[in-house]
Amino acid sequence: MKNGFRQSMAWLHTWTGLVVGWVLFFVFVTGNLGRFDTEIDRWMKPEIAKETASLTQAVGAAQERLQQRAANAETWTIWPATNRDYPNLRIRWETQPMEKAKGSSKQLDERERRVEETLNPETAKPVEARATGGGQLLYKMHYALHYLPRNVTDWLIGICSMFMLVAIISGVVTHKKIFADFFTFRPNKGQRSWLDLHAFLATITLPFFLMITYSGLLFFVFTLFPYPLSSQYGEGRDARETFNNELNEREFSAHASGTQASLASLTALAAVAESRWGVNQIRVIEVSNPNDANARVRFTHLLDSTSRSSEELVFDGVSGNLLGERAAEGSNSRGFYDHLLGLHRGLFGSWVLRWLYFLSGLAGAIIIASGLVLWVVKRNPKQLKQANGPDFGHRLVQVLNVGTIAGLPVAIAAYFLANRLLPIGISGRVDWEVNSLFIVWLAALLYPLARPLNRAWIELFWAAAVAFVLIPFVNAFTTERGFISSVQAQDWIFISFDLVAITTGLLFAYGAIKLTRRENAEALAKPHRRDRKPVSQTPDVQSPDIEVA
Amino acid sequence: MLLSFLLAYFGFAALSLSKNRHFQQVWPGQKLLDTTAKILPTLGWTLLVLSSLFIFQGPKVSIAITEFLGILTICALLLILQFAYFPQSVAGIALINSVRKNIASTKSNHQKN
């Protein structure tokens, strides 16, 4: 610890930021891609076209399919195609953990319990598409990572977010001239530029940064602070469920009676909901205990405010009578919670706001990256003077920086390429898509051990550039939806995906060229420096002074 | 939204140019006069308030706040990049240019007196 409040805060900022920086970079990059989760989903399932069926047709088809496949399920969920978030009719059914049918009771795992399908509303059959994790899996990684159980990742990400919040607040205290330097960025000045970049981006995105971190933490509030909950509700899964039901004010829900009864027509109920809310305003239809005397059908309105909850209508699933409705806003504390979580997700916004969210998140990733690079740049002069090279810790940070900041983008490009290149029928295709992401990232983390640091930056930047530029070409060769046909069909999702991939690739190429130029300039300047200080520099460890794309 | 974006952009431009450092990035060698240094912040803040008024005309206040903060971030980012790489481009804006002419004329008046 240093003396003085600001110095202490600077110390805190440096170390809280460094320790979890790489995880946070991963969280920001994948979470930020989640702003376009649906678009990525659609790109990764090129077989599925956008649908145009009417709600009546869609709901009818969904009921037909669910009745066929899952008459005894615990719940059915139907998402009709409405807006950007719901481009296609999707259904899901969930069975109880113990399957009692057919006499033998067997424990079902998560995948068997929960089945999801994209339906063709005209045939009521599932749409055939390649197996893929899609944008949803990429988005899910930002809070659930991968390969690890949720109870571990909840704590991991929770703790990292807490560090992030501490880093933000101590960073604000540390930054001396917030207003004087508001518009200041001095490029090409080494450490000065890194600090400027870090500070000005953090200043202009501060409201976003604070909101996203704080609300991100709130997602884990019942994990990080379990005791208030367990003191009132007790421990275990049932206690959680009771609590969740009360939190979501699902007061019209009922347990299955065990008596069979035929389910009312969902199409007719949907028409009642539409007459109240207007056309295409149903976000989701949930049926609990279908084909039971206690069946309930719950309609939820599309999101229309920053809150993540919206109006609901609950019907008796047998008689079709309206049991009650719930306003979008509940109690103040729940409203506070729902609005913050809704703000985090940003599903309420137009596409302009979506891009603003994306750019702010991108700035967030650059802030983290520049902070990590700054840590190295600041310590380089002293570390490089040491007789036996930089310390292990310094070297570790350097390697992790290259492997994560330059390596993760390559890995993400690999995920997209794997979607197009893996054989369609291969078993475990979803897993292999994700595996290719992590294998490439691991390789990128090991790469700087084998190469001089500066070369590792440049070569990984080139790898990212090539990988991203390849995406549109691979897409054009492996699907029917290449750039030219997308333009002809005015398919904006595919057009944008290609353009964004090319732009990203070019930015990485620009970064690589800039780094190469700097390396050459330094090589020219070096002989003079060597004359003066014979043992000052090891040639292979230089400041990774790069332009962050 | 576009109008609100433009107003916020000009507002930030005025605020930044009220600082000597940025003023001289755009017009090297010219001095920021005291009167201009006083007028520009007022102009800047007024434009920002106007910008917020336009965006708050939308149906939901909560969404308007989110959009407004996003707009401010992007406007500031644009200006920062302009100052860093193309400082002259800030001067290319007609509104600010008229302010510049005022400065130039007050300056020449100043010298005459």
XYZ file of C-alpha atoms in Angstrom:
662
model
C 0.000 0.000 0.000
C 1.117 3.498 -0.759
C 0.547 6.619 1.269
C -2.319 8.917 0.472
C -5.841 8.161 -0.664
C -5.316 8.587 -4.391
C -2.131 6.505 -4.397
C -3.904 3.733 -2.505
C -6.711 3.830 -5.029
C -4.231 3.714 -7.909
C -2.646 0.641 -6.345
C -6.068 -0.959 -5.895
C -7.042 -0.123 -9.466
C -3.854 -1.632 -10.882
C -4.071 -4.902 -9.056
C -7.824 -5.572 -9.079
C -7.786 -4.849 -12.804
C -4.781 -7.009 -13.551
C -5.751 -10.129 -11.625
C -9.082 -10.671 -13.405
C -8.350 -8.663 -16.563
C -8.123 -11.594 -18.966
C -11.357 -13.187 -17.742
C -13.069 -9.812 -18.000
C -11.757 -9.344 -21.536
C -13.291 -12.701 -22.466
C -16.549 -11.739 -20.726
C -16.708 -8.388 -22.515
C -15.919 -9.778 -25.948
C -18.365 -12.697 -25.788
C -21.030 -10.683 -23.973
C -20.700 -7.952 -26.539
C -21.154 -10.431 -29.384
C -24.318 -11.383 -27.517
C -25.754 -8.002 -28.522
C -26.184 -9.692 -31.884
C -26.968 -13.185 -30.585
C -30.070 -13.615 -32.741
C -28.281 -12.356 -35.836
C -25.370 -14.728 -35.215
C -27.866 -17.553 -34.634
C -29.404 -16.886 -37.990
C -26.025 -16.737 -39.692
C -24.981 -20.001 -38.063
C -28.167 -21.718 -39.231
C -28.157 -20.725 -42.887
C -30.781 -23.383 -43.698
C -33.485 -21.468 -41.854
C -35.163 -18.618 -43.673
C -37.099 -15.848 -41.974
C -40.735 -16.799 -41.721
C -43.872 -14.870 -42.489
C -46.714 -17.019 -41.138
C -49.655 -15.507 -39.274
C -49.894 -15.879 -35.507
C -52.964 -18.123 -35.774
C -51.153 -20.504 -38.057
C -48.020 -20.475 -35.892
C -49.783 -21.106 -32.586
C -51.928 -23.827 -34.148
C -48.848 -25.575 -35.530
C -47.057 -25.298 -32.202
C -49.967 -26.821 -30.304
C -50.245 -29.645 -32.822
C -46.552 -30.483 -32.564
C -46.430 -30.272 -28.769
C -49.544 -32.388 -28.395
C -47.900 -34.992 -30.613
C -44.487 -35.016 -28.968
C -45.017 -33.967 -25.379
C -48.606 -34.438 -24.273
C -47.482 -35.284 -20.714
C -44.785 -32.661 -20.305
C -44.650 -30.386 -17.272
C -44.520 -27.199 -19.301
C -44.699 -26.076 -22.908
C -43.259 -22.818 -24.114
C -44.049 -21.235 -27.463
C -42.300 -18.220 -28.949
C -44.151 -17.008 -32.038
C -42.150 -15.142 -34.672
C -42.598 -11.457 -33.870
C -39.690 -9.064 -33.834
C -35.898 -9.122 -34.065
C -35.547 -11.305 -30.964
C -37.962 -13.926 -32.270
C -37.389 -14.404 -36.007
C -38.815 -17.940 -36.101
C -41.470 -19.976 -34.360
C -39.750 -21.853 -31.562
C -41.123 -24.346 -29.046
C -39.763 -26.033 -25.961
C -41.084 -28.696 -23.655
C -39.859 -29.695 -20.259
C -40.533 -32.945 -18.482
C -40.147 -33.638 -14.794
C -36.779 -34.889 -13.540
C -38.279 -38.352 -13.034
C -39.994 -39.844 -16.019
C -42.883 -41.900 -14.678
C -44.289 -43.056 -17.977
C -43.861 -46.655 -19.188
C -43.693 -48.046 -15.665
C -39.944 -47.638 -15.216
C -38.861 -44.453 -13.502
C -35.511 -43.162 -14.657
C -33.618 -40.024 -13.810
C -33.428 -37.700 -16.821
C -30.544 -35.352 -17.404
C -30.890 -31.714 -18.470
C -30.685 -32.440 -22.202
C -33.411 -35.087 -22.067
C -35.656 -33.018 -19.851
C -35.643 -29.947 -22.022
C -36.155 -30.157 -25.760
C -36.246 -27.173 -28.050
C -37.257 -27.003 -31.708
C -37.619 -24.426 -34.417
C -40.868 -25.177 -36.200
C -42.108 -24.669 -39.698
C -45.551 -23.139 -39.074
C -46.910 -24.489 -42.349
C -46.115 -28.164 -41.787
C -45.902 -28.208 -37.955
C -42.624 -30.116 -38.382
C -39.247 -29.058 -37.006
C -37.026 -27.167 -39.436
C -33.967 -29.152 -40.441
C -30.835 -27.197 -39.656
C -27.240 -27.995 -38.801
C -26.470 -28.623 -35.134
C -24.838 -25.482 -33.779
C -24.395 -23.627 -30.521
C -25.059 -20.438 -32.470
C -24.942 -16.959 -31.063
C -26.723 -18.132 -27.917
C -23.827 -20.318 -26.847
C -21.327 -17.553 -27.517
C -23.486 -15.162 -25.513
C -23.960 -17.677 -22.704
C -20.190 -17.970 -22.267
C -19.985 -14.442 -20.947
C -21.728 -15.441 -17.734
C -21.440 -19.228 -17.661
C -18.023 -19.721 -19.316
C -17.791 -23.282 -20.637
C -16.796 -26.765 -19.469
C -17.484 -25.788 -15.842
C -20.623 -26.365 -13.740
C -22.827 -23.350 -13.153
C -22.369 -23.247 -9.382
C -18.630 -22.765 -9.962
C -18.918 -20.253 -12.792
C -21.532 -18.181 -10.962
C -19.002 -17.623 -8.210
C -16.091 -17.097 -10.596
C -17.858 -14.530 -12.731
C -19.448 -12.987 -9.643
C -16.061 -12.438 -8.029
C -14.535 -11.118 -11.265
C -17.425 -8.673 -11.647
C -16.914 -7.504 -8.082
C -13.236 -6.850 -8.871
C -14.361 -4.978 -11.957
C -16.666 -2.753 -9.937
C -13.846 -2.026 -7.490
C -11.525 -1.273 -10.429
C -14.040 1.150 -11.942
C -14.610 3.097 -8.756
C -10.938 3.219 -7.775
C -10.155 4.165 -11.380
C -12.465 7.172 -11.194
C -10.755 8.282 -7.982
C -7.318 7.788 -9.548
C -8.075 9.748 -12.716
C -7.036 13.252 -11.765
C -8.258 15.347 -14.660
C -11.571 13.870 -15.734
C -12.933 17.114 -17.161
C -9.700 18.762 -18.247
C -8.689 15.661 -20.221
C -12.192 14.746 -21.370
C -11.414 15.169 -25.073
C -7.716 14.366 -24.910
C -5.997 11.591 -26.805
C -2.326 11.906 -27.747
C -1.471 9.041 -30.103
C 2.000 7.630 -30.891
C 3.504 8.641 -27.572
C 4.079 5.270 -25.929
C 2.892 4.993 -22.364
C 1.191 8.396 -22.534
C -1.027 7.191 -25.395
C -1.980 3.982 -23.632
C -3.011 5.917 -20.562
C -4.964 8.423 -22.660
C -6.748 5.662 -24.558
C -7.586 3.841 -21.338
C -8.803 6.992 -19.611
C -10.796 8.725 -22.322
C -12.668 5.568 -23.298
C -13.445 4.845 -19.661
C -14.634 8.421 -19.120
C -16.993 8.587 -22.059
C -18.446 5.124 -21.410
C -18.529 5.449 -17.615
C -22.352 5.383 -17.287
C -22.505 2.268 -19.456
C -19.562 0.653 -17.717
C -20.973 1.194 -14.238
C -24.427 0.053 -15.268
C -23.259 -3.102 -17.033
C -20.993 -4.164 -14.171
C -23.405 -3.384 -11.373
C -26.384 -4.957 -13.110
C -24.198 -7.906 -14.096
C -23.491 -8.450 -10.417
C -27.206 -8.301 -9.647
C -27.764 -11.374 -11.819
C -25.734 -13.290 -9.240
C -27.163 -11.593 -6.182
C -28.926 -14.705 -4.883
C -25.779 -16.776 -5.381
C -23.383 -14.275 -3.873
C -25.723 -13.457 -0.970
C -27.670 -16.681 -0.409
C -28.367 -16.246 3.303
C -31.268 -13.754 3.310
C -33.019 -16.106 0.902
C -32.304 -19.359 2.729
C -33.242 -17.857 6.096
C -36.740 -17.183 4.751
C -37.257 -20.049 2.339
C -34.854 -22.765 3.474
C -32.291 -24.586 1.363
C -32.599 -26.682 -1.778
C -34.234 -26.717 -5.172
C -37.842 -26.499 -3.942
C -37.073 -23.500 -1.772
C -35.503 -21.795 -4.775
C -38.544 -22.525 -6.877
C -40.978 -21.169 -4.288
C -38.853 -18.062 -4.048
C -38.649 -17.638 -7.825
C -42.392 -18.062 -8.183
C -42.991 -15.409 -5.567
C -40.366 -13.134 -7.063
C -41.996 -13.408 -10.465
C -45.419 -13.099 -8.880
C -46.733 -16.179 -10.606
C -49.766 -16.160 -8.370
C -52.093 -17.945 -10.770
C -49.900 -20.998 -11.167
C -51.213 -24.371 -10.019
C -49.886 -27.869 -9.469
C -51.010 -30.692 -11.711
C -54.168 -32.372 -10.392
C -53.552 -35.718 -12.028
C -56.956 -35.637 -13.726
C -56.861 -35.614 -17.515
C -58.667 -32.812 -19.331
C -58.311 -31.622 -22.882
C -56.508 -28.369 -23.459
C -58.385 -25.376 -24.839
C -57.419 -24.058 -28.272
C -54.348 -21.866 -27.865
C -55.204 -20.096 -31.106
C -58.474 -18.873 -29.605
C -56.709 -17.670 -26.442
C -54.028 -15.956 -28.535
C -56.794 -14.103 -30.354
C -58.087 -12.799 -26.995
C -54.584 -11.617 -26.085
C -54.164 -9.949 -29.467
C -57.481 -8.161 -29.150
C -56.118 -6.563 -25.958
C -52.568 -5.842 -27.018
C -52.744 -5.470 -30.779
C -51.251 -7.524 -33.579
C -47.923 -9.328 -33.086
C -47.426 -8.316 -29.464
C -47.176 -11.747 -27.859
C -43.654 -12.477 -26.687
C -44.203 -15.915 -25.254
C -46.955 -18.407 -24.459
C -46.338 -20.741 -21.524
C -48.560 -23.705 -20.825
C -48.129 -25.431 -17.493
C -49.645 -28.878 -16.870
C -50.977 -29.299 -20.401
C -53.832 -31.815 -20.713
C -54.459 -31.690 -16.968
C -57.508 -30.252 -15.205
C -55.237 -27.605 -13.687
C -53.710 -26.447 -16.961
C -52.700 -22.786 -17.072
C -51.871 -20.698 -20.139
C -49.838 -17.569 -19.635
C -49.326 -14.929 -22.344
C -46.557 -12.367 -21.978
C -46.425 -9.083 -23.858
C -43.359 -8.025 -25.862
C -40.874 -5.905 -23.938
C -41.668 -2.238 -24.274
C -39.590 -0.579 -21.576
C -36.185 -1.028 -19.987
C -37.717 -3.522 -17.582
C -37.188 -7.166 -18.345
C -40.746 -7.951 -17.327
C -43.916 -7.046 -19.167
C -47.684 -7.496 -18.911
C -49.130 -10.976 -18.546
C -52.500 -12.617 -19.058
C -53.262 -15.952 -17.394
C -56.003 -18.247 -18.643
C -57.492 -21.455 -17.337
C -56.156 -23.961 -19.828
C -59.319 -26.080 -19.887
C -62.224 -23.636 -19.797
C -60.286 -20.847 -21.475
C -61.472 -18.311 -18.878
C -59.243 -15.375 -18.114
C -58.027 -15.875 -14.534
C -56.198 -12.639 -14.123
C -53.662 -10.222 -15.472
C -50.456 -8.843 -14.134
C -49.204 -5.337 -14.837
C -45.633 -4.941 -16.079
C -44.593 -3.098 -12.942
C -44.717 -4.884 -9.601
C -43.354 -3.725 -6.270
C -40.678 -1.035 -6.206
C -37.872 -3.366 -5.262
C -38.797 -5.827 -7.964
C -39.136 -2.985 -10.428
C -35.633 -1.809 -9.546
C -34.270 -5.301 -10.046
C -36.130 -5.893 -13.319
C -35.143 -2.551 -14.784
C -31.464 -3.043 -14.021
C -31.433 -6.541 -15.474
C -33.427 -5.271 -18.452
C -30.897 -2.480 -18.969
C -28.091 -5.007 -18.911
C -29.709 -7.036 -21.673
C -30.844 -4.048 -23.704
C -33.477 -6.036 -25.564
C -35.904 -3.113 -25.533
C -33.923 -0.930 -27.902
C -34.069 -0.210 -31.584
C -31.221 -1.366 -33.814
C -29.549 2.040 -33.382
C -29.462 1.579 -29.630
C -28.243 -1.982 -30.133
C -25.248 -0.643 -32.038
C -24.643 2.000 -29.364
C -24.622 -0.771 -26.768
C -22.249 -2.747 -28.965
C -19.836 0.159 -29.434
C -19.853 0.909 -25.707
C -19.135 -2.743 -24.985
C -16.354 -2.743 -27.557
C -14.909 0.296 -25.813
C -15.142 -1.741 -22.603
C -13.069 -4.533 -24.127
C -10.505 -1.990 -25.366
C -10.369 -0.352 -21.931
C -9.541 -3.716 -20.355
C -7.015 -4.568 -23.073
C -5.306 -1.176 -22.874
C -5.169 -1.438 -19.084
C -3.417 -4.792 -19.376
C -0.981 -3.500 -21.988
C -0.360 -0.378 -19.928
C 0.676 -2.510 -16.971
C 3.432 -4.026 -19.118
C 4.464 -0.814 -20.897
C 4.827 1.011 -17.605
C 7.088 -1.671 -16.132
C 9.055 -2.441 -19.290
C 11.836 0.181 -18.891
C 12.796 -1.159 -15.477
C 12.196 -4.832 -16.252
C 14.194 -4.825 -19.489
C 17.219 -3.338 -17.751
C 17.505 -6.310 -15.400
C 20.601 -8.379 -16.087
C 18.798 -11.727 -16.329
C 15.709 -10.483 -18.162
C 12.259 -9.607 -16.916
C 10.698 -11.312 -13.884
C 8.504 -14.348 -14.263
C 5.383 -12.333 -13.359
C 6.146 -9.703 -15.962
C 6.739 -12.326 -18.605
C 3.493 -14.110 -17.629
C 1.449 -10.947 -18.043
C 3.082 -10.315 -21.419
C 2.275 -13.809 -22.642
C -1.303 -13.779 -21.345
C -1.811 -10.384 -22.986
C -0.751 -11.599 -26.420
C -2.601 -14.888 -26.073
C -5.834 -13.251 -24.944
C -6.002 -9.853 -26.614
C -4.751 -11.054 -29.997
C -5.602 -14.742 -29.539
C -9.254 -14.596 -28.513
C -10.362 -12.874 -31.746
C -8.639 -15.643 -33.744
C -10.462 -18.206 -31.609
C -13.828 -16.550 -32.225
C -13.203 -16.500 -35.954
C -12.375 -20.202 -35.647
C -15.773 -20.780 -33.991
C -17.531 -19.199 -36.974
C -15.376 -21.074 -39.472
C -15.976 -24.370 -37.656
C -19.705 -23.800 -38.090
C -19.244 -23.781 -41.841
C -16.469 -26.347 -42.194
C -17.352 -29.170 -39.783
C -19.248 -31.951 -41.568
C -22.998 -31.474 -41.093
C -23.813 -34.960 -39.809
C -20.897 -35.364 -37.394
C -21.881 -36.399 -33.878
C -21.162 -33.902 -31.116
C -21.040 -31.115 -33.689
C -22.040 -28.431 -31.184
C -19.259 -29.518 -28.846
C -16.681 -29.493 -31.615
C -17.596 -25.964 -32.610
C -16.894 -24.798 -29.076
C -13.845 -27.017 -28.777
C -12.341 -25.402 -31.849
C -12.745 -22.016 -30.185
C -10.925 -23.113 -27.052
C -8.273 -25.165 -28.852
C -7.335 -22.176 -30.986
C -7.293 -19.918 -27.944
C -5.070 -22.351 -26.060
C -2.714 -22.500 -29.043
C -2.649 -18.697 -29.118
C -1.776 -18.634 -25.417
C 1.137 -21.003 -25.980
C 2.285 -19.297 -29.163
C 4.120 -16.345 -27.542
C 6.244 -18.850 -25.603
C 7.738 -20.046 -28.873
C 8.137 -16.681 -30.598
C 9.661 -13.312 -29.720
C 6.941 -11.225 -28.107
C 6.694 -8.596 -30.792
C 6.570 -11.222 -33.526
C 3.826 -13.073 -31.592
C 1.670 -9.911 -31.560
C 2.201 -9.321 -35.260
C 1.671 -12.919 -36.314
C -1.467 -13.402 -34.222
C -2.848 -10.140 -35.599
C -2.215 -11.486 -39.080
C -3.877 -14.757 -38.103
C -6.957 -12.848 -36.920
C -6.952 -10.742 -40.094
C -6.772 -13.790 -42.352
C -9.351 -15.749 -40.337
C -11.918 -12.939 -40.402
C -11.406 -12.143 -44.075
C -11.818 -15.842 -44.859
C -15.275 -16.013 -43.255
C -17.268 -14.457 -46.140
C -15.438 -16.620 -48.694
C -15.929 -19.841 -46.754
C -19.575 -18.868 -46.302
C -19.982 -18.288 -50.029
C -18.431 -21.660 -50.888
C -20.261 -23.741 -48.303
C -23.761 -22.238 -48.362
C -26.218 -20.854 -50.871
C -26.141 -17.532 -49.095
C -22.903 -15.913 -50.257
C -22.460 -12.154 -50.434
C -23.825 -11.687 -53.942
C -26.985 -13.694 -53.391
C -27.491 -11.971 -50.013
C -27.327 -8.584 -51.728
C -29.797 -9.759 -54.350
C -32.135 -11.036 -51.645
C -31.546 -7.891 -49.521
C -30.719 -10.178 -46.654
C -29.269 -7.620 -44.251
C -28.105 -10.069 -41.624
C -25.878 -11.969 -44.041
C -24.693 -8.782 -45.758
C -23.781 -7.194 -42.421
C -22.078 -10.332 -41.153
C -19.806 -10.409 -44.209
C -19.063 -6.695 -43.994
C -18.326 -6.777 -40.268
C -16.050 -9.802 -40.731
C -14.111 -8.064 -43.519
C -13.835 -4.830 -41.519
C -12.606 -6.694 -38.450
C -10.069 -8.517 -40.589
C -8.826 -5.269 -42.136
C -8.492 -3.619 -38.728
C -6.325 -6.488 -37.507
C -4.252 -6.290 -40.699
C -3.805 -2.558 -40.114
C -2.692 -3.287 -36.544
C -0.207 -5.866 -37.780
C 1.232 -3.488 -40.414
C 1.546 -0.712 -37.878
C 3.343 -2.993 -35.441
C 5.708 -4.186 -38.151
C 6.580 -0.600 -39.051
C 7.281 0.176 -35.423
C 9.451 -2.897 -35.138
C 11.442 -1.845 -38.204
C 11.845 1.693 -36.888
C 13.083 0.352 -33.573
C 15.489 -2.022 -35.315
C 16.965 0.944 -37.192
C 17.313 2.963 -34.021
C 18.761 0.132 -32.000
C 22.459 0.096 -33.056
C 22.862 3.634 -31.699
C 21.241 2.674 -28.435
C 23.492 -0.350 -28.137
C 26.557 1.838 -28.522
C 25.564 3.739 -25.466
C 24.238 0.956 -23.261
C 25.688 -2.395 -24.227
C 23.506 -4.631 -21.987
C 20.318 -2.622 -21.950
C 17.957 -4.623 -24.129
C 17.220 -8.172 -24.995
C 16.246 -8.021 -28.640
C 13.241 -10.288 -28.349
C 11.304 -8.496 -25.625
C 9.986 -5.157 -26.687
C 7.080 -3.091 -25.623
C 3.982 -4.407 -27.341
C 3.047 -0.931 -28.395
C 0.161 -1.681 -30.657
C -2.849 -0.029 -32.079
C -5.829 -1.805 -30.580
C -8.247 -2.525 -33.361
C -32.674 10.824 -32.566
C -30.548 12.217 -35.403
C -31.336 15.787 -34.372
C -30.479 15.016 -30.807
C -27.231 13.427 -31.992
C -26.274 16.527 -34.005
C -27.090 18.879 -31.132
C -25.054 16.797 -28.708
C -22.163 16.695 -31.156
C -22.092 20.470 -31.595
C -22.564 20.900 -27.875
C -19.509 18.809 -27.140
C -17.586 20.553 -29.936
C -18.295 23.939 -28.350
C -17.319 22.641 -24.905
C -14.061 21.179 -26.149
C -13.113 24.284 -28.110
C -13.578 26.401 -24.993
C -10.388 24.738 -23.771
C -7.201 26.348 -24.987
C -5.515 23.035 -25.728
C -8.138 21.874 -28.199
C -8.696 25.344 -29.639
C -5.053 25.482 -30.616
C -5.163 21.990 -32.080
C -7.704 23.315 -34.566
C -6.313 26.790 -35.102
C -2.605 26.639 -34.267
C -1.138 29.954 -33.293
C -4.462 31.632 -32.570
C -5.295 32.559 -29.037
C -8.589 31.786 -27.385
C -10.069 35.074 -26.253
C -11.550 35.445 -22.789
C -15.004 36.336 -24.105
C -15.080 33.298 -26.391
C -13.834 31.094 -23.578
C -16.875 32.273 -21.624
C -19.426 32.038 -24.431
C -18.481 28.597 -25.710
C -19.258 26.620 -22.526
C -22.673 28.298 -22.258
C -23.344 27.493 -25.900
C -22.136 23.923 -25.387
C -24.273 23.243 -22.326
C -27.315 24.832 -23.977
C -26.942 22.566 -26.994
C -26.587 19.522 -24.725
C -29.748 20.458 -22.844
C -31.573 20.990 -26.151
C -30.341 17.626 -27.348
C -31.705 15.949 -24.235
C -35.055 17.741 -24.681
C -35.459 16.272 -28.137
C -34.658 12.745 -27.069
C -36.955 12.941 -24.029
C -39.908 13.572 -26.314
C -40.033 9.821 -26.915
C -42.660 7.701 -25.178
C -40.485 6.135 -22.462
C -38.176 8.126 -20.220
C -36.103 5.077 -19.299
C -35.328 4.309 -22.939
C -34.620 7.986 -23.623
C -32.002 8.115 -20.854
C -30.283 5.040 -22.267
C -30.302 6.439 -25.786
C -29.075 9.831 -24.620
C -26.092 8.358 -22.781
C -25.256 6.262 -25.833
C -25.409 9.334 -28.052
C -23.164 11.319 -25.711
C -20.601 8.514 -25.721
C -20.466 8.341 -29.495
C -20.305 12.131 -29.943
C -17.436 12.395 -27.486
C -15.647 9.480 -29.167
C -15.986 11.117 -32.590
C -14.577 14.409 -31.341
C -11.692 12.760 -29.499
C -10.683 10.862 -32.629
C -11.064 14.010 -34.739
C -8.852 16.009 -32.392
C -6.249 13.247 -32.312
C -6.047 12.494 -36.022
C -7.799 15.203 -38.052
C -7.987 18.358 -35.903
C -8.769 20.517 -38.939
C -11.988 18.571 -39.511
C -13.493 20.024 -36.349
C -13.065 23.442 -37.963
C -14.853 22.252 -41.083
C -18.166 22.425 -39.338
C -20.128 25.459 -40.412
C -21.498 26.309 -36.995
C -18.139 26.333 -35.314
C -16.704 28.178 -38.285
C -19.092 31.048 -37.749
C -17.914 31.193 -34.158
C -14.375 31.311 -35.501
C -15.224 34.228 -37.762
C -16.590 36.041 -34.750
C -13.377 35.363 -32.918
C -11.348 36.549 -35.873
C -13.341 39.762 -36.144
C -13.239 40.438 -32.416
C -9.543 39.749 -32.552
C -8.966 42.242 -35.350
C -11.145 44.756 -33.552
C -9.082 44.114 -30.505
C -5.900 44.804 -32.383
C -7.297 48.009 -33.905
C -8.226 49.301 -30.509
